[in-house]
Structures are given as C-alpha cells and as structure tokens.
C-alpha cells in the first residue's frame, strides 16, 4: 500500500487534543507522522486538504447492516466509505441463531470495519413488523453470551429494545435477560428506549458502561416529564456512568427534546445514525448530516467530533485502537468540507430547521486506502439502491399499519 500524505488540513482530534493546521502521513495502513510541513516519502501520494477538516475516522455505533437477511439491513460499504465512517456497529440485527451469517457474509467481506451488538433475541431483528421480544422464549442469555465469548473480535455487547411494540407485555424482562448475558461475559448492554415501557424502570436496571440509545426520541417515555423537567433518573443514570447515545433513525430524534436537553447542559455522549432501510433515504441520510444537526443545535465542533470518534470508541471498549490519530495507530481518517449556507434538516416528527453550516464528506481513508465519495458510488452504488423490493413492500406495510408516513419508524 503506497504512502499517503494529507497536506495542510485542520486536524481536530479530541482524543489527543490536537487542533491546528498540519500534515498527516500514512504508510502500510498506519499513521506514521503528524505535524507541520512533513517531508513526503518517495513515491507517496500527496493530497492537498487545505481549508478542510481532518478527523479520526468516524465510528457509528448504531446502524443496521445485515443486508439480505433482515428488513432493516442496508449495505455498509457504500454508506460508510462515502461519508467518513470507518467503523460501523450493527445495533443487534443478529442474534445468536443467525450470527454466523452476519459474521461470514457481512462483516468479513466488508472494507469498512463492521462490528455488532448481539441481540438478546436469538432471531435478532429479522422481521421489522413484529416485535422480536413479544415472545420471551427467544431470549436465552447463555447462548447470547456464548456467541459473544466466541467472537470478541467483532462483538461489542448485547442489544435489547425496550418499547412496548418490541416487548409486548414482557416489560423489562428482556433487559434483565440482556444484562444476565452481558454480565456472563463482562460486557455492556445497548438499550433502545421507546414508548410503552416506563423509562425509570429501564434506567433503574442499567449499569455504568451500558448505553441508552434514542436518548432524544420524542414519542412517549422520554427523558423529560410531562411538565418538561428532566427525569431525575436520567441524571442519576449518567452520574453512575450510563452512556447516552442519539440513535437518530427514522423515528427517534425530536428537535424539541434534543434542544431542551442541550440547553440544560445534557449533551449526548455519542452521536449515532441508526441508519437502516427506513431512514437512509431520509431524514438521516448519513452520519455527516446527523452530526450537522448537532452543530446547528449549539454543540461545538470539537464536542461533535468527539461524539463521533473517541466517545464511541470508548463506549464500545475500543479506545486503545480506534477513535484517534495517534502515530502508529490504524490509518482510519475522515476529511470533510465545512460548508456555509442555508441547509434544511428534518427530525423524525416532520419538524424542519434551517442550519447555516454543514459537514460533507470529501474523502475517507480506511486502513490507509483513500476513498472519494464519487469512487465509492461508482464501485458500490448507493445504499438505498440495494434495498430489495420485498423489503420495501414489507416496510410499506409496516408503516401503513402504524398509521404513519414512510421513514418514520
């Protein structure tokens, strides 16, 4: 692999505190030097990134990329390599019963680093229209733990969804079983919060290091009381180390909830997309669009970059290898344009706001290989173009049954 030097960009790396105009040199898939006016090795490819933003490769800890086997799945490479994401974590599409297919046919062939939470439901998120934990018999902690124990290279913890539409009348029993599995292998739980299961009941079970996803969702059982006050259980959970993740998705980001939280000093720990077959065509689109919404809502650029690099790396226990631009570390790098103008961004409640800045991907470096968005599209196509017709039909039926418009689940 040829050496590459990114010349003259603004390097922002919250993990190391770096923030300034400098060069970044890579060779053999590793970062070899960072500094001003670096000499380019013989034969190196020198890329001018002046006036652009250079960051560690982004880490999206909530997406669904079990393409071809689930109604939610989209392809990882056309999505990630075109948007600065070098590591993507599937939020529980596979359970123990269908994990082998995910590992063999999704994770291993991908250019993008693909990791996954293992769902406490043995069937994972195979079929969107039906709740995977309405039948508690699918939850077998011992087999979930065994799967994680056997595959530490690509597993990041246990996933559970705690909305009534997913658990039926089982309350927080799925979460209890997820925690049982996680404790057996000393890992974390990612918990989807939604309507129908009281949030204090959910948070009361979660441990330091566990992750709440959809923290700014606005459809019942939110982080705020009916009177608009933040629930004391939310602050108590953060104080004991529970991590709060955005998980935007097609139905789980509400501008008023997010704005109220940020105005009260409650920033998300992690920004993630929850990209899937019902959100990739909007309102999510990609990670830079999601991150731009938080710039618009008042988070600083440094805080936003931390929330998509080192913070998710820590959240999944990979900060020793991912999320920074340390010399000798893997050459996963993202380069962005920071554009000024008027940009309309939508949440999942049909609320639009006009931002004055946005991030757009200029190039992605994955393991030292450079990918431009147009090259990614030429090789892989667009992720939304790969959604099978049968999945589209199932999704249409699902949203009609819920009485909502498409891309709102």
Short mmCIF file of C-alpha atoms in Angstrom, two decimals:
data_model
loop_
_atom_site.label_atom_id
_atom_site.label_comp_id
_atom_site.label_asym_id
_atom_site.label_seq_id
_atom_site.Cartn_x
_atom_site.Cartn_y
_atom_site.Cartn_z
CA UNK A 1 0.00 0.00 0.00
CA UNK A 2 1.51 3.31 -1.11
CA UNK A 3 2.29 6.05 1.37
CA UNK A 4 -0.17 8.95 1.57
CA UNK A 5 0.28 12.45 2.95
CA UNK A 6 -2.72 14.68 3.66
CA UNK A 7 -1.34 18.18 3.35
CA UNK A 8 -2.42 21.32 5.18
CA UNK A 9 -5.82 20.48 6.65
CA UNK A 10 -7.20 21.50 10.02
CA UNK A 11 -6.62 18.40 12.14
CA UNK A 12 -9.09 18.03 15.00
CA UNK A 13 -8.53 15.03 17.25
CA UNK A 14 -10.27 15.35 20.63
CA UNK A 15 -8.57 12.17 21.86
CA UNK A 16 -5.13 13.80 21.76
CA UNK A 17 -6.20 17.45 21.99
CA UNK A 18 -4.78 18.22 18.54
CA UNK A 19 -6.42 21.15 16.77
CA UNK A 20 -4.46 23.01 14.13
CA UNK A 21 -3.25 23.14 10.55
CA UNK A 22 -0.83 20.29 9.95
CA UNK A 23 0.02 17.34 7.75
CA UNK A 24 -0.83 13.69 8.30
CA UNK A 25 1.36 10.92 6.86
CA UNK A 26 0.31 7.28 6.45
CA UNK A 27 2.07 4.18 5.19
CA UNK A 28 1.35 0.46 5.36
CA UNK A 29 -2.12 1.11 6.77
CA UNK A 30 -0.75 3.02 9.77
CA UNK A 31 -0.33 6.67 10.73
CA UNK A 32 3.40 7.39 10.57
CA UNK A 33 3.61 11.11 11.40
CA UNK A 34 1.56 14.19 12.24
CA UNK A 35 3.00 17.70 12.11
CA UNK A 36 3.68 20.81 10.10
CA UNK A 37 5.47 20.66 6.75
CA UNK A 38 6.15 16.91 6.77
CA UNK A 39 8.51 15.62 4.12
CA UNK A 40 6.70 13.25 1.77
CA UNK A 41 8.42 9.88 1.30
CA UNK A 42 9.49 8.94 -2.21
CA UNK A 43 6.53 7.72 -4.21
CA UNK A 44 3.98 8.98 -1.70
CA UNK A 45 0.64 10.32 -2.86
CA UNK A 46 0.30 13.88 -1.58
CA UNK A 47 -3.29 15.13 -1.27
CA UNK A 48 -3.98 18.82 -0.69
CA UNK A 49 -6.66 19.18 2.01
CA UNK A 50 -6.14 22.86 2.78
CA UNK A 51 -9.27 24.50 4.21
CA UNK A 52 -10.72 21.10 5.02
CA UNK A 53 -11.38 19.36 8.33
CA UNK A 54 -9.31 16.25 9.09
CA UNK A 55 -10.51 13.97 11.89
CA UNK A 56 -10.14 10.38 13.04
CA UNK A 57 -12.33 8.02 11.09
CA UNK A 58 -15.87 8.23 12.43
CA UNK A 59 -17.46 5.43 14.43
CA UNK A 60 -21.21 4.88 14.10
CA UNK A 61 -22.28 2.66 16.99
CA UNK A 62 -25.92 2.31 15.92
CA UNK A 63 -26.84 1.18 12.41
CA UNK A 64 -28.33 -1.90 10.73
CA UNK A 65 -26.24 -3.52 8.02
CA UNK A 66 -27.41 -7.15 7.97
CA UNK A 67 -28.36 -6.74 4.33
CA UNK A 68 -30.30 -9.54 2.67
CA UNK A 69 -31.32 -11.22 5.92
CA UNK A 70 -33.35 -8.57 7.75
CA UNK A 71 -35.95 -5.99 6.79
CA UNK A 72 -33.78 -3.25 8.30
CA UNK A 73 -30.44 -4.06 6.66
CA UNK A 74 -28.55 -1.86 4.21
CA UNK A 75 -25.06 -2.32 2.74
CA UNK A 76 -22.22 -0.95 4.85
CA UNK A 77 -19.53 -0.03 2.31
CA UNK A 78 -21.49 2.31 0.01
CA UNK A 79 -22.84 4.04 3.09
CA UNK A 80 -19.69 4.34 5.18
CA UNK A 81 -16.86 4.86 2.71
CA UNK A 82 -18.73 7.79 1.14
CA UNK A 83 -19.33 9.54 4.46
CA UNK A 84 -16.20 9.39 6.62
CA UNK A 85 -17.30 6.36 8.66
CA UNK A 86 -14.54 3.79 9.01
CA UNK A 87 -16.16 1.66 11.74
CA UNK A 88 -19.85 0.81 11.87
CA UNK A 89 -21.55 -1.15 14.62
CA UNK A 90 -24.74 -3.03 13.90
CA UNK A 91 -27.16 -2.48 16.78
CA UNK A 92 -28.35 -6.03 17.21
CA UNK A 93 -29.53 -7.19 13.81
CA UNK A 94 -28.04 -10.63 14.50
CA UNK A 95 -28.96 -12.78 17.47
CA UNK A 96 -27.13 -15.95 18.44
CA UNK A 97 -29.14 -18.05 15.94
CA UNK A 98 -28.22 -16.02 12.85
CA UNK A 99 -24.89 -14.56 13.97
CA UNK A 100 -22.77 -16.86 11.81
CA UNK A 101 -24.30 -15.47 8.61
CA UNK A 102 -23.62 -11.90 9.73
CA UNK A 103 -20.02 -12.70 10.52
CA UNK A 104 -19.32 -14.64 7.33
CA UNK A 105 -21.28 -12.67 4.74
CA UNK A 106 -21.41 -9.13 6.14
CA UNK A 107 -18.51 -8.39 8.47
CA UNK A 108 -15.67 -10.37 6.90
CA UNK A 109 -16.04 -9.18 3.27
CA UNK A 110 -16.56 -5.50 4.13
CA UNK A 111 -13.92 -2.84 3.53
CA UNK A 112 -15.44 -0.90 6.40
CA UNK A 113 -14.70 -2.29 9.85
CA UNK A 114 -18.03 -3.92 10.81
CA UNK A 115 -18.77 -4.80 14.43
CA UNK A 116 -22.02 -5.77 16.11
CA UNK A 117 -24.07 -5.99 19.25
CA UNK A 118 -25.70 -9.41 19.61
CA UNK A 119 -29.42 -9.17 20.25
CA UNK A 120 -30.82 -10.92 23.31
CA UNK A 121 -33.48 -12.25 20.93
CA UNK A 122 -31.99 -15.30 19.21
CA UNK A 123 -33.52 -14.22 15.88
CA UNK A 124 -32.23 -10.67 16.16
CA UNK A 125 -34.08 -8.07 14.11
CA UNK A 126 -35.04 -10.34 11.26
CA UNK A 127 -38.56 -9.09 10.64
CA UNK A 128 -39.40 -5.47 11.42
CA UNK A 129 -43.19 -5.66 11.51
CA UNK A 130 -43.21 -7.98 14.54
CA UNK A 131 -41.67 -7.33 17.94
CA UNK A 132 -38.69 -9.62 18.46
CA UNK A 133 -39.29 -9.84 22.23
CA UNK A 134 -43.05 -10.28 22.30
CA UNK A 135 -42.20 -13.96 22.77
CA UNK A 136 -39.77 -14.11 25.68
CA UNK A 137 -38.73 -17.63 24.70
CA UNK A 138 -36.42 -16.08 22.09
CA UNK A 139 -34.25 -14.65 24.91
CA UNK A 140 -31.65 -17.20 26.00
CA UNK A 141 -28.87 -15.40 27.91
CA UNK A 142 -26.48 -18.36 27.91
CA UNK A 143 -26.45 -18.70 24.10
CA UNK A 144 -26.13 -14.94 23.63
CA UNK A 145 -23.15 -14.89 26.00
CA UNK A 146 -21.61 -17.90 24.32
CA UNK A 147 -21.74 -16.16 20.94
CA UNK A 148 -20.05 -13.05 22.30
CA UNK A 149 -17.41 -15.09 24.11
CA UNK A 150 -16.55 -16.93 20.90
CA UNK A 151 -16.30 -13.76 18.77
CA UNK A 152 -14.62 -10.96 20.75
CA UNK A 153 -13.12 -9.57 17.54
CA UNK A 154 -16.42 -8.29 16.15
CA UNK A 155 -18.89 -8.25 19.05
CA UNK A 156 -19.39 -5.18 21.23
CA UNK A 157 -22.09 -6.22 23.69
CA UNK A 158 -25.76 -7.19 23.99
CA UNK A 159 -28.67 -5.32 22.38
CA UNK A 160 -32.23 -5.11 23.63
CA UNK A 161 -35.19 -2.96 22.57
CA UNK A 162 -37.47 -1.76 25.37
CA UNK A 163 -40.57 -0.32 23.73
CA UNK A 164 -43.98 -1.91 24.02
CA UNK A 165 -44.00 -2.56 20.29
CA UNK A 166 -40.92 -4.73 20.70
CA UNK A 167 -41.61 -6.46 24.04
CA UNK A 168 -45.40 -6.66 24.16
CA UNK A 169 -46.40 -7.42 27.74
CA UNK A 170 -42.95 -8.53 28.87
CA UNK A 171 -41.95 -5.20 30.42
CA UNK A 172 -38.28 -5.04 31.37
CA UNK A 173 -37.77 -8.81 31.45
CA UNK A 174 -35.87 -8.69 28.10
CA UNK A 175 -33.50 -6.13 29.62
CA UNK A 176 -32.97 -8.31 32.69
CA UNK A 177 -32.01 -11.19 30.43
CA UNK A 178 -29.75 -8.97 28.33
CA UNK A 179 -27.93 -7.88 31.49
CA UNK A 180 -27.61 -11.51 32.57
CA UNK A 181 -25.94 -12.34 29.25
CA UNK A 182 -23.70 -9.28 29.41
CA UNK A 183 -22.56 -9.98 32.94
CA UNK A 184 -21.61 -13.53 31.97
CA UNK A 185 -19.01 -12.15 29.54
CA UNK A 186 -18.20 -8.81 31.23
CA UNK A 187 -19.62 -6.61 28.50
CA UNK A 188 -22.18 -3.86 28.03
CA UNK A 189 -25.83 -3.62 27.04
CA UNK A 190 -27.24 -1.20 24.49
CA UNK A 191 -30.90 -0.47 25.29
CA UNK A 192 -33.36 1.06 22.83
CA UNK A 193 -35.87 3.23 24.68
CA UNK A 194 -39.32 3.97 23.30
CA UNK A 195 -42.97 4.28 24.17
CA UNK A 196 -44.83 1.94 26.49
CA UNK A 197 -42.16 0.85 28.96
CA UNK A 198 -41.53 3.41 31.74
CA UNK A 199 -38.08 4.91 31.34
CA UNK A 200 -37.33 4.97 35.09
CA UNK A 201 -37.89 1.19 35.15
CA UNK A 202 -35.40 0.77 32.31
CA UNK A 203 -32.77 3.12 33.69
CA UNK A 204 -33.06 1.58 37.14
CA UNK A 205 -31.63 -1.68 35.81
CA UNK A 206 -28.83 -0.24 33.70
CA UNK A 207 -25.22 -0.28 34.88
CA UNK A 208 -22.30 2.04 34.37
CA UNK A 209 -20.96 1.50 30.85
CA UNK A 210 -24.32 0.41 29.46
CA UNK A 211 -25.71 2.51 26.61
CA UNK A 212 -29.12 4.15 26.24
CA UNK A 213 -29.86 4.70 22.57
CA UNK A 214 -32.54 7.05 21.12
CA UNK A 215 -31.90 9.41 24.05
CA UNK A 216 -33.63 12.33 22.26
CA UNK A 217 -36.65 10.44 20.96
CA UNK A 218 -39.96 12.20 21.44
CA UNK A 219 -42.67 9.54 21.36
CA UNK A 220 -43.61 8.85 24.95
CA UNK A 221 -41.41 7.77 27.86
CA UNK A 222 -38.79 10.39 27.02
CA UNK A 223 -36.04 11.82 29.22
CA UNK A 224 -38.43 14.63 30.26
CA UNK A 225 -41.54 14.58 32.39
CA UNK A 226 -44.90 15.81 31.12
CA UNK A 227 -44.08 19.09 32.85
CA UNK A 228 -40.90 19.45 30.78
CA UNK A 229 -38.46 18.66 33.57
CA UNK A 230 -35.62 16.20 33.04
CA UNK A 231 -36.35 12.99 34.90
CA UNK A 232 -34.12 12.63 37.97
CA UNK A 233 -33.45 9.03 36.96
CA UNK A 234 -31.80 10.31 33.76
CA UNK A 235 -29.24 12.43 35.60
CA UNK A 236 -28.72 9.67 38.17
CA UNK A 237 -28.01 7.20 35.36
CA UNK A 238 -25.43 9.49 33.80
CA UNK A 239 -23.78 10.05 37.17
CA UNK A 240 -23.22 6.32 37.56
CA UNK A 241 -21.76 6.01 34.06
CA UNK A 242 -24.66 5.11 31.77
CA UNK A 243 -23.89 6.40 28.26
CA UNK A 244 -26.50 8.36 26.29
CA UNK A 245 -26.46 7.84 22.51
CA UNK A 246 -28.51 9.67 19.86
CA UNK A 247 -29.54 6.81 17.54
CA UNK A 248 -31.41 9.20 15.20
CA UNK A 249 -33.13 6.69 12.92
CA UNK A 250 -36.46 7.12 11.21
CA UNK A 251 -38.46 7.70 14.37
CA UNK A 252 -36.17 8.53 17.26
CA UNK A 253 -34.91 12.11 17.04
CA UNK A 254 -37.02 15.08 18.13
CA UNK A 255 -35.65 18.60 17.80
CA UNK A 256 -37.50 20.00 20.86
CA UNK A 257 -36.29 17.14 23.08
CA UNK A 258 -32.70 17.41 21.89
CA UNK A 259 -32.65 21.19 22.08
CA UNK A 260 -34.14 21.24 25.58
CA UNK A 261 -31.56 18.70 26.73
CA UNK A 262 -28.62 20.63 25.27
CA UNK A 263 -29.90 23.91 26.72
CA UNK A 264 -29.96 22.16 30.11
CA UNK A 265 -26.35 21.08 29.70
CA UNK A 266 -27.25 17.49 28.85
CA UNK A 267 -25.24 16.81 25.70
CA UNK A 268 -25.29 13.38 24.09
CA UNK A 269 -22.26 11.27 24.92
CA UNK A 270 -22.33 9.67 21.46
CA UNK A 271 -23.87 10.73 18.14
CA UNK A 272 -25.01 7.80 16.01
CA UNK A 273 -27.24 7.47 12.97
CA UNK A 274 -29.48 4.39 13.32
CA UNK A 275 -29.27 4.13 9.55
CA UNK A 276 -31.44 1.38 8.11
CA UNK A 277 -33.74 0.70 5.18
CA UNK A 278 -36.39 3.10 6.51
CA UNK A 279 -34.07 6.01 7.35
CA UNK A 280 -31.32 6.03 4.72
CA UNK A 281 -33.49 7.93 2.23
CA UNK A 282 -34.31 10.49 4.91
CA UNK A 283 -34.39 12.03 7.37
CA UNK A 284 -31.00 10.57 8.37
CA UNK A 285 -29.22 10.13 5.01
CA UNK A 286 -25.75 9.74 6.57
CA UNK A 287 -23.58 10.49 9.60
CA UNK A 288 -22.35 13.93 8.46
CA UNK A 289 -25.98 15.07 8.12
CA UNK A 290 -26.73 13.76 11.61
CA UNK A 291 -23.66 15.45 13.10
CA UNK A 292 -24.52 18.72 11.34
CA UNK A 293 -27.84 18.85 13.19
CA UNK A 294 -25.96 18.94 16.48
CA UNK A 295 -23.68 21.71 15.27
CA UNK A 296 -26.88 23.57 14.42
CA UNK A 297 -28.29 22.96 17.90
CA UNK A 298 -25.30 24.56 19.57
CA UNK A 299 -22.72 21.84 20.20
CA UNK A 300 -19.18 22.96 19.45
CA UNK A 301 -17.31 21.42 16.54
CA UNK A 302 -14.86 19.78 18.96
CA UNK A 303 -17.69 18.27 21.01
CA UNK A 304 -19.37 16.94 17.87
CA UNK A 305 -16.15 15.39 16.59
CA UNK A 306 -15.52 13.80 19.99
CA UNK A 307 -19.03 12.32 19.93
CA UNK A 308 -18.36 10.53 16.63
CA UNK A 309 -14.74 9.45 17.27
CA UNK A 310 -13.22 8.88 20.69
CA UNK A 311 -16.50 8.79 22.66
CA UNK A 312 -17.99 5.91 20.65
CA UNK A 313 -14.62 4.14 20.70
CA UNK A 314 -14.70 4.29 24.50
CA UNK A 315 -18.36 3.30 24.60
CA UNK A 316 -17.63 0.01 22.81
CA UNK A 317 -14.34 -0.63 24.59
CA UNK A 318 -12.07 0.05 21.61
CA UNK A 319 -10.39 3.33 22.55
CA UNK A 320 -6.97 1.67 22.55
CA UNK A 321 -7.23 1.06 18.80
CA UNK A 322 -9.90 3.37 17.35
CA UNK A 323 -11.11 6.95 17.55
CA UNK A 324 -7.85 8.91 17.39
CA UNK A 325 -4.98 9.88 15.10
CA UNK A 326 -2.14 8.54 17.22
CA UNK A 327 1.18 7.91 15.50
CA UNK A 328 1.46 4.16 14.94
CA UNK A 329 -2.32 3.71 15.02
CA UNK A 330 -4.50 2.44 12.22
CA UNK A 331 -4.84 4.88 9.31
CA UNK A 332 -8.59 5.45 9.58
CA UNK A 333 -9.17 9.12 8.73
CA UNK A 334 -12.08 11.29 7.60
CA UNK A 335 -11.80 14.56 5.67
CA UNK A 336 -14.72 16.97 5.43
CA UNK A 337 -15.74 20.24 3.90
CA UNK A 338 -17.37 22.63 6.37
CA UNK A 339 -19.88 24.47 4.23
CA UNK A 340 -21.63 27.76 4.99
CA UNK A 341 -25.10 28.46 3.61
CA UNK A 342 -28.70 27.55 4.33
CA UNK A 343 -29.40 23.87 4.85
CA UNK A 344 -32.77 22.39 5.80
CA UNK A 345 -32.59 19.47 8.22
CA UNK A 346 -35.57 17.41 9.37
CA UNK A 347 -36.16 15.43 12.54
CA UNK A 348 -38.46 12.39 12.74
CA UNK A 349 -41.55 14.40 13.69
CA UNK A 350 -41.82 16.40 10.44
CA UNK A 351 -40.10 19.38 12.08
CA UNK A 352 -37.59 21.17 9.87
CA UNK A 353 -34.97 23.71 10.84
CA UNK A 354 -32.56 25.70 8.69
CA UNK A 355 -28.90 25.46 9.63
CA UNK A 356 -26.09 27.73 8.47
CA UNK A 357 -23.31 25.10 8.48
CA UNK A 358 -22.98 21.52 7.47
CA UNK A 359 -20.31 18.86 7.16
CA UNK A 360 -19.94 17.00 3.87
CA UNK A 361 -17.52 14.18 3.18
CA UNK A 362 -14.52 14.96 0.98
CA UNK A 363 -12.69 11.65 1.35
CA UNK A 364 -12.38 8.68 3.66
CA UNK A 365 -9.19 6.78 4.47
CA UNK A 366 -9.81 3.22 5.65
CA UNK A 367 -6.70 1.31 6.65
CA UNK A 368 -4.55 3.63 4.54
CA UNK A 369 -6.66 3.31 1.37
CA UNK A 370 -8.23 6.53 0.09
CA UNK A 371 -11.88 6.58 -0.99
CA UNK A 372 -13.62 9.57 -2.59
CA UNK A 373 -17.43 9.60 -2.49
CA UNK A 374 -17.78 9.51 -6.26
CA UNK A 375 -15.45 6.48 -6.45
CA UNK A 376 -17.50 4.71 -3.79
CA UNK A 377 -20.71 5.30 -5.75
CA UNK A 378 -19.11 4.08 -8.97
CA UNK A 379 -17.93 0.86 -7.33
CA UNK A 380 -20.74 0.07 -4.88
CA UNK A 381 -23.70 2.19 -5.95
CA UNK A 382 -25.84 3.94 -3.37
CA UNK A 383 -27.01 2.06 -0.25
CA UNK A 384 -30.66 2.87 -0.88
CA UNK A 385 -30.47 1.34 -4.37
CA UNK A 386 -29.71 -2.07 -2.88
CA UNK A 387 -32.87 -2.40 -0.76
CA UNK A 388 -34.74 -5.45 -2.13
CA UNK A 389 -38.25 -4.90 -3.48
CA UNK A 390 -39.67 -7.40 -0.99
CA UNK A 391 -38.19 -5.43 1.89
CA UNK A 392 -39.62 -2.19 0.54
CA UNK A 393 -43.02 -3.82 0.34
CA UNK A 394 -42.76 -5.16 3.90
CA UNK A 395 -41.69 -1.74 5.15
CA UNK A 396 -44.59 -0.04 3.39
CA UNK A 397 -47.00 -2.45 5.05
CA UNK A 398 -45.38 -1.83 8.42
CA UNK A 399 -45.70 1.93 8.27
CA UNK A 400 -49.28 1.75 6.96
CA UNK A 401 -50.22 -0.49 9.87
CA UNK A 402 -48.67 2.01 12.27
CA UNK A 403 -50.63 4.86 10.67
CA UNK A 404 -47.54 6.90 9.88
CA UNK A 405 -45.75 8.04 6.77
CA UNK A 406 -42.74 6.10 5.42
CA UNK A 407 -39.34 6.72 7.06
CA UNK A 408 -40.94 7.41 10.41
CA UNK A 409 -40.46 4.04 12.17
#
